[in-house]
Tab-separated table of C-alpha atoms and ligand atoms in Angstrom:
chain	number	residue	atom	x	y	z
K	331	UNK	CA	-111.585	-84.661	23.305
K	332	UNK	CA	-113.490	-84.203	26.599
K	333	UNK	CA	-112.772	-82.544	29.682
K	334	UNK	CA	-113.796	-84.734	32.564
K	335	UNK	CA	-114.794	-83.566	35.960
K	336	UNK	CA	-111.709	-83.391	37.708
K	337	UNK	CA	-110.484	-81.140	34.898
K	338	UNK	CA	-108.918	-84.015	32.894
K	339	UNK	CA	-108.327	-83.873	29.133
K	340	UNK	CA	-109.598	-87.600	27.375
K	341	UNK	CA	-109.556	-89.033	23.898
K	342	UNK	CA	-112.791	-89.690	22.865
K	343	UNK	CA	-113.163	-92.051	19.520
K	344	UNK	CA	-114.109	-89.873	17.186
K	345	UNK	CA	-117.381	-90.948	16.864
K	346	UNK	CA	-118.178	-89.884	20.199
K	347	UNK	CA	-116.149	-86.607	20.112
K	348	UNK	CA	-119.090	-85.383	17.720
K	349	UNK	CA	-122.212	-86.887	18.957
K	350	UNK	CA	-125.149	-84.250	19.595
K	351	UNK	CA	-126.838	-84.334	23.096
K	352	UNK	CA	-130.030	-86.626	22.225
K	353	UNK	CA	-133.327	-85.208	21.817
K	354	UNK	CA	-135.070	-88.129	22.903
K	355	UNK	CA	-132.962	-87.691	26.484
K	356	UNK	CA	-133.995	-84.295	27.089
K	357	UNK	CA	-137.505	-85.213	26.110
K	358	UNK	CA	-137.406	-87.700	28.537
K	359	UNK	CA	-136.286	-85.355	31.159
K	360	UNK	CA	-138.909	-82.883	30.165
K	361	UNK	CA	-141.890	-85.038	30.357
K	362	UNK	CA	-141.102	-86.081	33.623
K	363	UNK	CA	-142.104	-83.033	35.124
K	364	UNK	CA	-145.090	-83.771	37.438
K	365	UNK	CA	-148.468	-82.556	35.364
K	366	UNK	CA	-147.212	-82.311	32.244
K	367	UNK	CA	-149.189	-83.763	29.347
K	368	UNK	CA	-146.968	-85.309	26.745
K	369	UNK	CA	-147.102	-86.041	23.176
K	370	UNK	CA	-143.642	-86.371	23.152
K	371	UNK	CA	-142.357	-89.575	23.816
K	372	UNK	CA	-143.493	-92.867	21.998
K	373	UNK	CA	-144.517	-94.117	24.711
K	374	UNK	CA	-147.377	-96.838	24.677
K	375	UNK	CA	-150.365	-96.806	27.196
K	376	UNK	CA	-149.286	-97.699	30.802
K	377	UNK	CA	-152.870	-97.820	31.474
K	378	UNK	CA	-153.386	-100.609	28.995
K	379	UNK	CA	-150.553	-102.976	29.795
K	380	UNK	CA	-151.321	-106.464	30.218
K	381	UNK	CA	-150.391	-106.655	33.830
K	382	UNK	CA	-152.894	-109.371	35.337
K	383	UNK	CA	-151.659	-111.549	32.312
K	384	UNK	CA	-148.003	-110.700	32.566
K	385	UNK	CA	-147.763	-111.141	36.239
K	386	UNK	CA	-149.224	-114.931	35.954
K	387	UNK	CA	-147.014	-115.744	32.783
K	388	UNK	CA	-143.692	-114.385	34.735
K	389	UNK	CA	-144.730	-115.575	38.100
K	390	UNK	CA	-145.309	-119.161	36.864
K	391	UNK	CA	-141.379	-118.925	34.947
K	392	UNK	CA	-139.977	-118.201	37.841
K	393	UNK	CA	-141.395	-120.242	40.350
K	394	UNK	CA	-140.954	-123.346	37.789
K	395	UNK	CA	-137.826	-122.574	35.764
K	396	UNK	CA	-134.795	-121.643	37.322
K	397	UNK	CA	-132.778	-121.988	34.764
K	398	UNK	CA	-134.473	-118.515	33.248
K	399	UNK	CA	-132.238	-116.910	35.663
K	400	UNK	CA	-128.990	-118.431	34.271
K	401	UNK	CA	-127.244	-116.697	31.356
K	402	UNK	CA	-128.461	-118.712	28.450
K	403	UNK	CA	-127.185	-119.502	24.313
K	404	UNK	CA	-128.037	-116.050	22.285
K	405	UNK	CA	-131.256	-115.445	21.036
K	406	UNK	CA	-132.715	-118.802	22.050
K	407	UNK	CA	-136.456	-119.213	23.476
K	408	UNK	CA	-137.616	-121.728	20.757
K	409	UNK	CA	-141.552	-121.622	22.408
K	410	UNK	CA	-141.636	-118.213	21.884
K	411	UNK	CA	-139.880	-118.391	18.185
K	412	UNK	CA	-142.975	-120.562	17.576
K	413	UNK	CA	-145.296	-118.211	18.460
K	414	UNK	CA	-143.365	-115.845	16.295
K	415	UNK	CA	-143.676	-117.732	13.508
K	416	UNK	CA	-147.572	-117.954	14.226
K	417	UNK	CA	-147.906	-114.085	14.459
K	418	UNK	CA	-146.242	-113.102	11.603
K	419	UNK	CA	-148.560	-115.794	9.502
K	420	UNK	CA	-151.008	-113.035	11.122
K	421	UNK	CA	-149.030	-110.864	9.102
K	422	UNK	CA	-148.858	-112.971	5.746
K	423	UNK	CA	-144.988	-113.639	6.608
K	424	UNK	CA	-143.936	-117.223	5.835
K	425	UNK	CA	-140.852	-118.196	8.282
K	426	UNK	CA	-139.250	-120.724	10.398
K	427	UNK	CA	-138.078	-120.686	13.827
K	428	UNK	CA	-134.895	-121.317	12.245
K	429	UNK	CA	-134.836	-117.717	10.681
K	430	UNK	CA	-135.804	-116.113	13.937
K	431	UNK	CA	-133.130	-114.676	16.147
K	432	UNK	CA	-134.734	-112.831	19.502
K	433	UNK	CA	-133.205	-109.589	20.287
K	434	UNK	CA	-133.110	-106.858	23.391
K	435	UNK	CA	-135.874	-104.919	21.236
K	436	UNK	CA	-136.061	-103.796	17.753
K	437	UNK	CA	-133.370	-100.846	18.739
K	438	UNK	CA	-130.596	-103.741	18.639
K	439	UNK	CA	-131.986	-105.719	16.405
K	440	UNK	CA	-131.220	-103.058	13.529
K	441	UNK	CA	-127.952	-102.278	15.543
K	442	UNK	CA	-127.102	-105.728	14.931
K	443	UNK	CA	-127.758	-105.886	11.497
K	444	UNK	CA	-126.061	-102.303	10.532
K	445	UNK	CA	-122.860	-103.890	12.460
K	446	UNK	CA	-123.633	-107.161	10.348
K	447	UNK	CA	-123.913	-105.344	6.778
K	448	UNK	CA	-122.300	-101.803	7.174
K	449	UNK	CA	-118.180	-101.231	6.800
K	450	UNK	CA	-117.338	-98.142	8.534
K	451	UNK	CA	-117.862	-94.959	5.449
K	452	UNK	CA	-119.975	-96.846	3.681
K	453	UNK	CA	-123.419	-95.708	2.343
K	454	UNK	CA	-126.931	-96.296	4.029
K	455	UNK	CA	-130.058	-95.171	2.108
K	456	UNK	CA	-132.692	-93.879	4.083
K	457	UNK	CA	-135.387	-90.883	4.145
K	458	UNK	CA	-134.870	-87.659	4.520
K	459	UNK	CA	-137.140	-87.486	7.625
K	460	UNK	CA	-136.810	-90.543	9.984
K	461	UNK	CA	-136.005	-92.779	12.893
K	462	UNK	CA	-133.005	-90.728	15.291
K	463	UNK	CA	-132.797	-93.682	17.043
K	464	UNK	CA	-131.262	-95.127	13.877
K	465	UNK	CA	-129.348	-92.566	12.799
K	466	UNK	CA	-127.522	-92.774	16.504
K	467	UNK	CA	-127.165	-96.858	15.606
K	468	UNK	CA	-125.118	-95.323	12.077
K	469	UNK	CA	-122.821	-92.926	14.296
K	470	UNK	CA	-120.373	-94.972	15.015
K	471	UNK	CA	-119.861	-96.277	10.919
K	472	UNK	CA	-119.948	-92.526	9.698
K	473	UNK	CA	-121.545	-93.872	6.979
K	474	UNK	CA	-122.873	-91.541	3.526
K	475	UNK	CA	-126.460	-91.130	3.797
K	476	UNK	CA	-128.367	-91.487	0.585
K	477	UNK	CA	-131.255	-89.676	1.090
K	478	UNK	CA	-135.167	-89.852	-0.542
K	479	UNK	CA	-138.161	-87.879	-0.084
K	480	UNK	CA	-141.308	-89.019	1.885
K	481	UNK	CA	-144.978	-88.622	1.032
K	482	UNK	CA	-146.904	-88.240	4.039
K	483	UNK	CA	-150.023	-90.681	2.535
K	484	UNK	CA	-147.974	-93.220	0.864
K	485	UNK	CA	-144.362	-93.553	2.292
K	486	UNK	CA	-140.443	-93.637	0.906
K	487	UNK	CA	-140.212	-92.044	-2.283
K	488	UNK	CA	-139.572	-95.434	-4.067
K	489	UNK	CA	-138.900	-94.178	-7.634
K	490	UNK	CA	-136.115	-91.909	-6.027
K	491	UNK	CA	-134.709	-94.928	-4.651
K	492	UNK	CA	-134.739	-96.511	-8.056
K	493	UNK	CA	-132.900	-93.134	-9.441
K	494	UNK	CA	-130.181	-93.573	-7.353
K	495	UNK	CA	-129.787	-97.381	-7.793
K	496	UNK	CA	-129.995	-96.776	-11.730
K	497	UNK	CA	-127.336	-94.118	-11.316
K	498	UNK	CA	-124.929	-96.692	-9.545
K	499	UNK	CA	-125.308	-96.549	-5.876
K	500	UNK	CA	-125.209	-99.241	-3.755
K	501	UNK	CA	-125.709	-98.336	-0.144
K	502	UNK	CA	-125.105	-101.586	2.371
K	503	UNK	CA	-128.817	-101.289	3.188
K	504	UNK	CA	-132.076	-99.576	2.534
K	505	UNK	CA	-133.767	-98.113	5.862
K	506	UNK	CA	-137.448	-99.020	6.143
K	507	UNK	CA	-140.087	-98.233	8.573
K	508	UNK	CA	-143.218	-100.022	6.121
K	509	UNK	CA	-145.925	-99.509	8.990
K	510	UNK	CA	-146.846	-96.622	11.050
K	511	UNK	CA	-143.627	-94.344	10.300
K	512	UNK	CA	-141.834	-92.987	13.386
K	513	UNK	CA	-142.540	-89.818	13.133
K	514	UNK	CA	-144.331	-89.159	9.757
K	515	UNK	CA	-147.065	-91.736	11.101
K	516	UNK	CA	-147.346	-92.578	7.291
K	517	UNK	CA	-147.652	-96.384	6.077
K	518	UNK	CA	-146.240	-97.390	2.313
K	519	UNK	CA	-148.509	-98.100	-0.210
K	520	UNK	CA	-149.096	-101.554	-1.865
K	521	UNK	CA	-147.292	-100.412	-5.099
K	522	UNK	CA	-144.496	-98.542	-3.310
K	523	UNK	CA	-143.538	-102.229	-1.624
K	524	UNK	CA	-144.037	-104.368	-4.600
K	525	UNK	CA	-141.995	-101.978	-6.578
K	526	UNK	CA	-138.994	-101.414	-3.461
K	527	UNK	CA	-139.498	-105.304	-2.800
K	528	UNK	CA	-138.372	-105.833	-6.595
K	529	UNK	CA	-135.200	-103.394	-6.463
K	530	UNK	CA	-133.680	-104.923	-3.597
K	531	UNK	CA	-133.998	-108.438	-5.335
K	532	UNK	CA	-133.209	-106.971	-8.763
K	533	UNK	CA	-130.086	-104.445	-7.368
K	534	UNK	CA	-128.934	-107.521	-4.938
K	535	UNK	CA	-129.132	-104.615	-1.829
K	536	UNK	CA	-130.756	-105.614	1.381
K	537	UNK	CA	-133.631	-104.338	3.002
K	538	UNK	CA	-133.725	-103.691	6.739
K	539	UNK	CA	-137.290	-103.602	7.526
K	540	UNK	CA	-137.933	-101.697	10.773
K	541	UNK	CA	-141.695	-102.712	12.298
K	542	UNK	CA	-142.501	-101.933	15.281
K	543	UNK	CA	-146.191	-100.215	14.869
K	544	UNK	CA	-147.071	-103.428	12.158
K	545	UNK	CA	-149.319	-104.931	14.553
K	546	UNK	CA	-151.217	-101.849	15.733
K	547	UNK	CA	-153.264	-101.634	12.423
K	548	UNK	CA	-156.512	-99.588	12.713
K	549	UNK	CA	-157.813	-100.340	8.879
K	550	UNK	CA	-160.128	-103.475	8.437
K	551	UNK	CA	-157.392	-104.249	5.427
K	552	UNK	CA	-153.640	-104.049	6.297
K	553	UNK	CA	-151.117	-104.364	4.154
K	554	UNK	CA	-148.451	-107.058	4.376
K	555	UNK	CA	-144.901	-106.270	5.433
K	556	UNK	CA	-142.116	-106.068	2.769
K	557	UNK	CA	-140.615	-109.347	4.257
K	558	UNK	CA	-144.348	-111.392	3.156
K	559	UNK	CA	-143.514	-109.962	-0.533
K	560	UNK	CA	-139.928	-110.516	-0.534
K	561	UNK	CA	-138.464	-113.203	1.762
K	562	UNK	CA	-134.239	-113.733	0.791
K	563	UNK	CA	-133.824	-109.550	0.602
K	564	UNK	CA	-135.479	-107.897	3.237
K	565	UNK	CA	-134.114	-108.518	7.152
K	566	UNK	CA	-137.207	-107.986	9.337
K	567	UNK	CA	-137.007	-106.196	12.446
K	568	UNK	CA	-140.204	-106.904	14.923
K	569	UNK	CA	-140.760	-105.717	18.587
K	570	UNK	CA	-143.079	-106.527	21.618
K	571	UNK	CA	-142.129	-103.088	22.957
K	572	UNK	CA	-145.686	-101.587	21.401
K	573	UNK	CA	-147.697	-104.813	21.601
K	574	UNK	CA	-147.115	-106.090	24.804
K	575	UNK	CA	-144.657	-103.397	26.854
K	576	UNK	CA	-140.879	-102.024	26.338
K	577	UNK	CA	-140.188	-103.469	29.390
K	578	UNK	CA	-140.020	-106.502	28.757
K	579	UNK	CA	-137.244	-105.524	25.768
K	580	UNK	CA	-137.552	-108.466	23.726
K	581	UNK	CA	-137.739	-108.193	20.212
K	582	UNK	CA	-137.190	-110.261	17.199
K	583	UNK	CA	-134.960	-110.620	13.643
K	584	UNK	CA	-135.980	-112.764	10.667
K	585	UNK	CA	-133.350	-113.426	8.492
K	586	UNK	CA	-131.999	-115.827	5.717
K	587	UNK	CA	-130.728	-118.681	8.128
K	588	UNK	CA	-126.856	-118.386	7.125
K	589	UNK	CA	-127.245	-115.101	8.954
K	590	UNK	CA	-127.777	-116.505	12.205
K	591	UNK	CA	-124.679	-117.869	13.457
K	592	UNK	CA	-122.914	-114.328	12.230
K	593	UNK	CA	-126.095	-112.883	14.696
K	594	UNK	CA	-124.978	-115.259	17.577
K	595	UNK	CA	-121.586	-113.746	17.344
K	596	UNK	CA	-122.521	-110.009	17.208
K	597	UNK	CA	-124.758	-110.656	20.227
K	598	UNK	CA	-122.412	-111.972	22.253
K	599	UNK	CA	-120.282	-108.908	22.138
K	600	UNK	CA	-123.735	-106.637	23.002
K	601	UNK	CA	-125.258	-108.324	25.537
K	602	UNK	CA	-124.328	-112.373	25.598
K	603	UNK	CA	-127.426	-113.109	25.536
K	604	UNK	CA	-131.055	-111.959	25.443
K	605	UNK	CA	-133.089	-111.561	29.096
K	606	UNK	CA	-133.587	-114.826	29.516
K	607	UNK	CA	-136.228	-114.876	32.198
K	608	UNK	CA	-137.729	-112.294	29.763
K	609	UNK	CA	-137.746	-114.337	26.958
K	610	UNK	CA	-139.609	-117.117	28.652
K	611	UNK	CA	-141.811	-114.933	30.898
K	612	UNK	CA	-143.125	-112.964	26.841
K	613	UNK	CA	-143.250	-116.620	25.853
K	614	UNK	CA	-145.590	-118.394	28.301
K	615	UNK	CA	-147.854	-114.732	27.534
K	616	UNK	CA	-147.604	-115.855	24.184
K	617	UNK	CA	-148.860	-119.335	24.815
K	618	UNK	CA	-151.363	-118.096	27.002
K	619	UNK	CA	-153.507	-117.293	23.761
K	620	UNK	CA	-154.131	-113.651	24.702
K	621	UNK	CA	-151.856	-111.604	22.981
K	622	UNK	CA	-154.954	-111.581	20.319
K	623	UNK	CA	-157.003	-109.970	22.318
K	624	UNK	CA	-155.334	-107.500	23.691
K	625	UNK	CA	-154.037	-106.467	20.156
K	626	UNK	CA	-158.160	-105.865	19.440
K	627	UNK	CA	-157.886	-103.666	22.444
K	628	UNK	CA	-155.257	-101.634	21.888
K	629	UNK	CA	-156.500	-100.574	18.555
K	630	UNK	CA	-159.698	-99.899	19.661
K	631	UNK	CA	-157.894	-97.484	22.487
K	632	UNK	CA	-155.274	-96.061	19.850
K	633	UNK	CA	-157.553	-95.586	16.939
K	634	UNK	CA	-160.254	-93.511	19.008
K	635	UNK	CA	-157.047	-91.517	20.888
K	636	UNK	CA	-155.860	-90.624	17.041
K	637	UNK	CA	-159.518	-89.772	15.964
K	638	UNK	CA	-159.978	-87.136	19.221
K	639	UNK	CA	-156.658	-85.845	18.613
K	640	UNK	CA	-157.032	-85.148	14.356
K	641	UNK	CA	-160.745	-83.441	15.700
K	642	UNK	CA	-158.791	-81.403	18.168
K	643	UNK	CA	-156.238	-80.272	15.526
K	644	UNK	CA	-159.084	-79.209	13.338
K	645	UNK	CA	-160.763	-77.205	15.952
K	646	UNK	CA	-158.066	-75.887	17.580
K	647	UNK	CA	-155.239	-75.197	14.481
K	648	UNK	CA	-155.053	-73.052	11.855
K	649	UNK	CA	-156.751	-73.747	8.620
K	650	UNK	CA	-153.702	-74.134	7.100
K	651	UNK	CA	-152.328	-76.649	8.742
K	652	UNK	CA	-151.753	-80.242	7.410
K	653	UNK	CA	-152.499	-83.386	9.300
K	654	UNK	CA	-152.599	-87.010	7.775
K	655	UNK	CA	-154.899	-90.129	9.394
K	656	UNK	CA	-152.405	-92.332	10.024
K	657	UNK	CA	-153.374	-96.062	9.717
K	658	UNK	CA	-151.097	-97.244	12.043
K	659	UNK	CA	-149.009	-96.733	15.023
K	660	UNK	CA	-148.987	-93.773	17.854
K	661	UNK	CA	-147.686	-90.968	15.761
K	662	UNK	CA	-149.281	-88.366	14.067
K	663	UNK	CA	-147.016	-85.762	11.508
K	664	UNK	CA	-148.680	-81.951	11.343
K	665	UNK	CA	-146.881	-79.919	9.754
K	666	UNK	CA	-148.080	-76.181	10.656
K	667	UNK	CA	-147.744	-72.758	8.347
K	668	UNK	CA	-144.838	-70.703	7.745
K	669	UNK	CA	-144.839	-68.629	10.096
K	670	UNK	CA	-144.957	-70.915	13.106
K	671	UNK	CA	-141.512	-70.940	14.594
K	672	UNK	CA	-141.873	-74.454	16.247
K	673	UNK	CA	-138.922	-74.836	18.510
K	674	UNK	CA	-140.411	-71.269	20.271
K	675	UNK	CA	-143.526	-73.304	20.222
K	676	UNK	CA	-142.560	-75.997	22.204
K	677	UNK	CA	-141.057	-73.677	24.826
K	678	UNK	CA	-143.631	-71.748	25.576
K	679	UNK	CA	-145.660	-75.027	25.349
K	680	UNK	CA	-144.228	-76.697	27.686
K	681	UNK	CA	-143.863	-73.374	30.253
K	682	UNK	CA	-147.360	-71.765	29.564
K	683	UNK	CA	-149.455	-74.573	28.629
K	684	UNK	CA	-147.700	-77.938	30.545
K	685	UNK	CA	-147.932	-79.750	27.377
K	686	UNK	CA	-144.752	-81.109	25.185
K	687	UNK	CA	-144.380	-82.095	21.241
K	688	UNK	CA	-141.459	-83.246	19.388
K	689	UNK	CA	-140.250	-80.649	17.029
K	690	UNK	CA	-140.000	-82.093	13.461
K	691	UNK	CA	-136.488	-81.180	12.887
K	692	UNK	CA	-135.298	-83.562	15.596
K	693	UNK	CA	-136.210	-85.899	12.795
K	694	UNK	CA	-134.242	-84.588	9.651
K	695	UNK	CA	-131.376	-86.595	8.596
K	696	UNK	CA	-128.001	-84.165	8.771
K	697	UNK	CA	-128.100	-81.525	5.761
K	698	UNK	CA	-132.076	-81.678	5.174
K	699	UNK	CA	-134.648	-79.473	6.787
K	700	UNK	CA	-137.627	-80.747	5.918
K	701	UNK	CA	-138.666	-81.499	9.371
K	702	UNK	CA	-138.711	-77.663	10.025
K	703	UNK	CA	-142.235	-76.744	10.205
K	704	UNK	CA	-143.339	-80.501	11.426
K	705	UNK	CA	-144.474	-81.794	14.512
K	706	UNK	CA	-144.491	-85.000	16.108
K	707	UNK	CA	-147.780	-86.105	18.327
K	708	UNK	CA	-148.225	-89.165	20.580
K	709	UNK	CA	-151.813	-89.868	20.662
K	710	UNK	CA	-151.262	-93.458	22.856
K	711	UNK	CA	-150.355	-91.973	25.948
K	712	UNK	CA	-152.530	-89.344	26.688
K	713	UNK	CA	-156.386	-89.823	27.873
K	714	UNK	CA	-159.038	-87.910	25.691
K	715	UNK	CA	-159.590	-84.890	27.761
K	716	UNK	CA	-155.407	-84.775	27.842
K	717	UNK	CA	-155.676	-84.644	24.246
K	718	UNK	CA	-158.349	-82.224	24.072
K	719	UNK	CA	-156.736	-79.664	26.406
K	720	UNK	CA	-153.215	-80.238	24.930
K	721	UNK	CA	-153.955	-79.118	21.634
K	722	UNK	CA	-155.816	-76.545	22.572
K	723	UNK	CA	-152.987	-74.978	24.384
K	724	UNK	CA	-151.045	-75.622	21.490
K	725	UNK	CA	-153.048	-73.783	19.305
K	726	UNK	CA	-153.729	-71.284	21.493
K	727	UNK	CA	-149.945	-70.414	21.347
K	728	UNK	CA	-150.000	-70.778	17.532
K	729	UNK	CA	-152.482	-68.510	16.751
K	730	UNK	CA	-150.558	-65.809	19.575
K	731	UNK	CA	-147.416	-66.579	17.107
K	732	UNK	CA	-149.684	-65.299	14.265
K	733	UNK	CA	-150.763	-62.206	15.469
K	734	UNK	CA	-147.157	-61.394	16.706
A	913	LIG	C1	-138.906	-96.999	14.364
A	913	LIG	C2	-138.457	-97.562	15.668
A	913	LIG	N1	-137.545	-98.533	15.681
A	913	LIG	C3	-137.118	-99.081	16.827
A	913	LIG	C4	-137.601	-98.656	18.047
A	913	LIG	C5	-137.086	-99.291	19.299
A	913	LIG	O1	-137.954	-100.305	19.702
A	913	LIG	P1	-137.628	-101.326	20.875
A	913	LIG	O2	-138.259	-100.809	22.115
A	913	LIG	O3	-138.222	-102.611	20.427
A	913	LIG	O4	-136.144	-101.432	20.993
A	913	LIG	C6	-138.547	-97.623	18.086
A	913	LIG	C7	-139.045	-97.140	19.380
A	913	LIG	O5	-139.747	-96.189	19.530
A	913	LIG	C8	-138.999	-97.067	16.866
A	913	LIG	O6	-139.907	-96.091	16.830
């Protein structure tokens, strides 16, 4: 039940009678303050968008095809499912265009596929600390979470999965984000996917493969997605959010083609069909040959952000604290001693010091508290004196929490 604000009583589904307020709202709120410097937010570079290149691509669509504006078949903007196909070689991914169903970003694209794969109570596996925008896409299923531990170096806790597939489990789907973990920042080891790549084939139980931070790789050797090691088992979930803008809200599925037309239908009842002036304005960008380049840019931008902000945290935090490099992505997981009480933190952060952080525990899958003394930090949005200045405020407040 709500009460509206005339004073009405209405039936809510149940669902929605017990959904939380979400964090990622208020954070949004917060961070709009004027002055504030934020690490909260996921938020790529404004600064860095492609906007010269964008503007032609988009301009030239509509000027030339008018038919961009009309609604348009589901997930159809075969150009741009070419040059899908062509980045995920990139990737070592081997697919068709015919596997390739374009989305409104990754966030429905696994939306789609829990709706696709999930009956309502039935069991998702996942980690213990991940994604809330995924765990908001599960609400409405009130599904049993199988949980696993993470390691902050080398991803999932595969053998964990493998306990509880041994012991007779068979959740719908396995939850994976390979590359650049939202929030642990962490990407899975080469062993961890061959082995996880092998269950789902072995166990028959799909993989939904969450990637939006694949492409911003800041090694000289990346690892390939599950999807290059494991084609028929794992449903691959890409995004131009982080590449290109989240604007534009186009992202991608690749999936076993007997999925598609099931796709097609679940689409429909979203959103009928995908931007299409979107689709066709990311596509001519696409076939303008500089998404490449741009890429090189953004990880030389990202990668230095990440390297001022781990030097900050180890001038400005306590010895104690633990921060991993991460290879990939905008995130970067600290988790701080004991006796930091972290949502008092970010208060007085954000009051004292202008400067926000996502608490770790916005992160922790109901029941687990692992989260508790984490912290999430953005280093793409911020410049590098931001950064600097940020986490010294935080620590500032930190070490006053210490001598309390
Ligand atoms: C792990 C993960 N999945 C999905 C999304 C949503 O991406 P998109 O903007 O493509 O919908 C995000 C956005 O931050 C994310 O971190």
């Amino acid at each position: 039940m709500t009460t509206t604000d005339t004073g009405k009583t209405l039936r809510l589904a149940s669902w929605a009678q017990n959904t939380a307020p979400s964090p990622m709202q208020d954070m949004l709120a917060l961070t709009a303050r004027p002055g504030l410097i934020s690490f909260g937010l996921g938020l790529p570079n404004q600064e860095l968008f492609p906007r010269e290149a964008f503007a032609e691509a988009s301009a030239d669509v509509l000027r030339n095809k008018p038919h961009t504006l009309q609604y348009g078949p589901a997930g159809v903007a075969h150009t741009l499912k070419t040059s899908i196909v062509e980045l995920m070689k990139g990737r070592g991914v081997t697919c068709t265009e015919d596997e390739i169903f374009l989305t409104t970003g990754a966030q429905q694209a696994i939306n789609m596929l829990a709706r696709l794969l999930l009956e309502p109570g039935g069991q998702v596996l996942t980690e213990e600390i991940t994604y809330p925008g995924f765990l908001q896409v599960l609400e409405p299923f009130a599904p049993e979470l199988l949980t696993v531990p993470s390691c902050p170096q080398t991803g999932m806790d595969v053998d964990a999965v493998e306990a509880l597939l041994q012991a007779g489990k068979r959740p719908a789907f396995i939850y994976s984000i390979t590359d650049g973990h939202n929030p642990l920042g962490s990407s899975m080891s080469r062993e961890k996917r061959e082995k996880l790549a092998r269950l789902a084939r072995e166990y028959g139980v799909p993989i939904v493969e969450d990637d939006p931070y694949g492409f911003l790789s800041y090694d000289e050797v990346s690892v390939p997605p599950l999807k290059a090691l494991e084609s028929e088992w794992v449903f691959y979930a890409g995004s131009f959010s982080k590449i290109l803008a989240p604007g534009v809200r186009i992202g991608w599925l690749i999936v076993p083609e007997a999925l598609i037309q099931k796709l097609s239908v679940v689409k429909e009842s979203y959103d009928i069909n995908t931007a299409n002036w979107s689709q066709h304005s990311v596509a001519a960008y696409m076939e303008s040959g500089k998404l490449a380049e741009h890429l090189q840019l953004l990880r030389r931008e990202y990668s230095a952000r990440r390297d001022t902000m781990l030097r900050a945290i180890e001038a400005y935090f306590p010895a104690e604290t633990r921060a991993e490099k991460p290879s990939n992505g905008m995130f970067l997981w600290v988790e701080l001693p004991d006796f930091v009480d972290v949502p008092t933190l970010l208060r007085d952060a954000v009051e004292h010091k202008k400067v926000a952080f996502f608490p770790g525990q916005a992160f922790d899958t109901p029941g687990n508290t692992k989260g508790k003394h984490g912290m999430r930090l953005n280093f793409s949005n911020a410049t590098h004196e931001q950064i600097e200045q940020g986490i010294k405020g935080i620590g500032e407040l930190i070490e006053a929490q210490r001598s309390k």
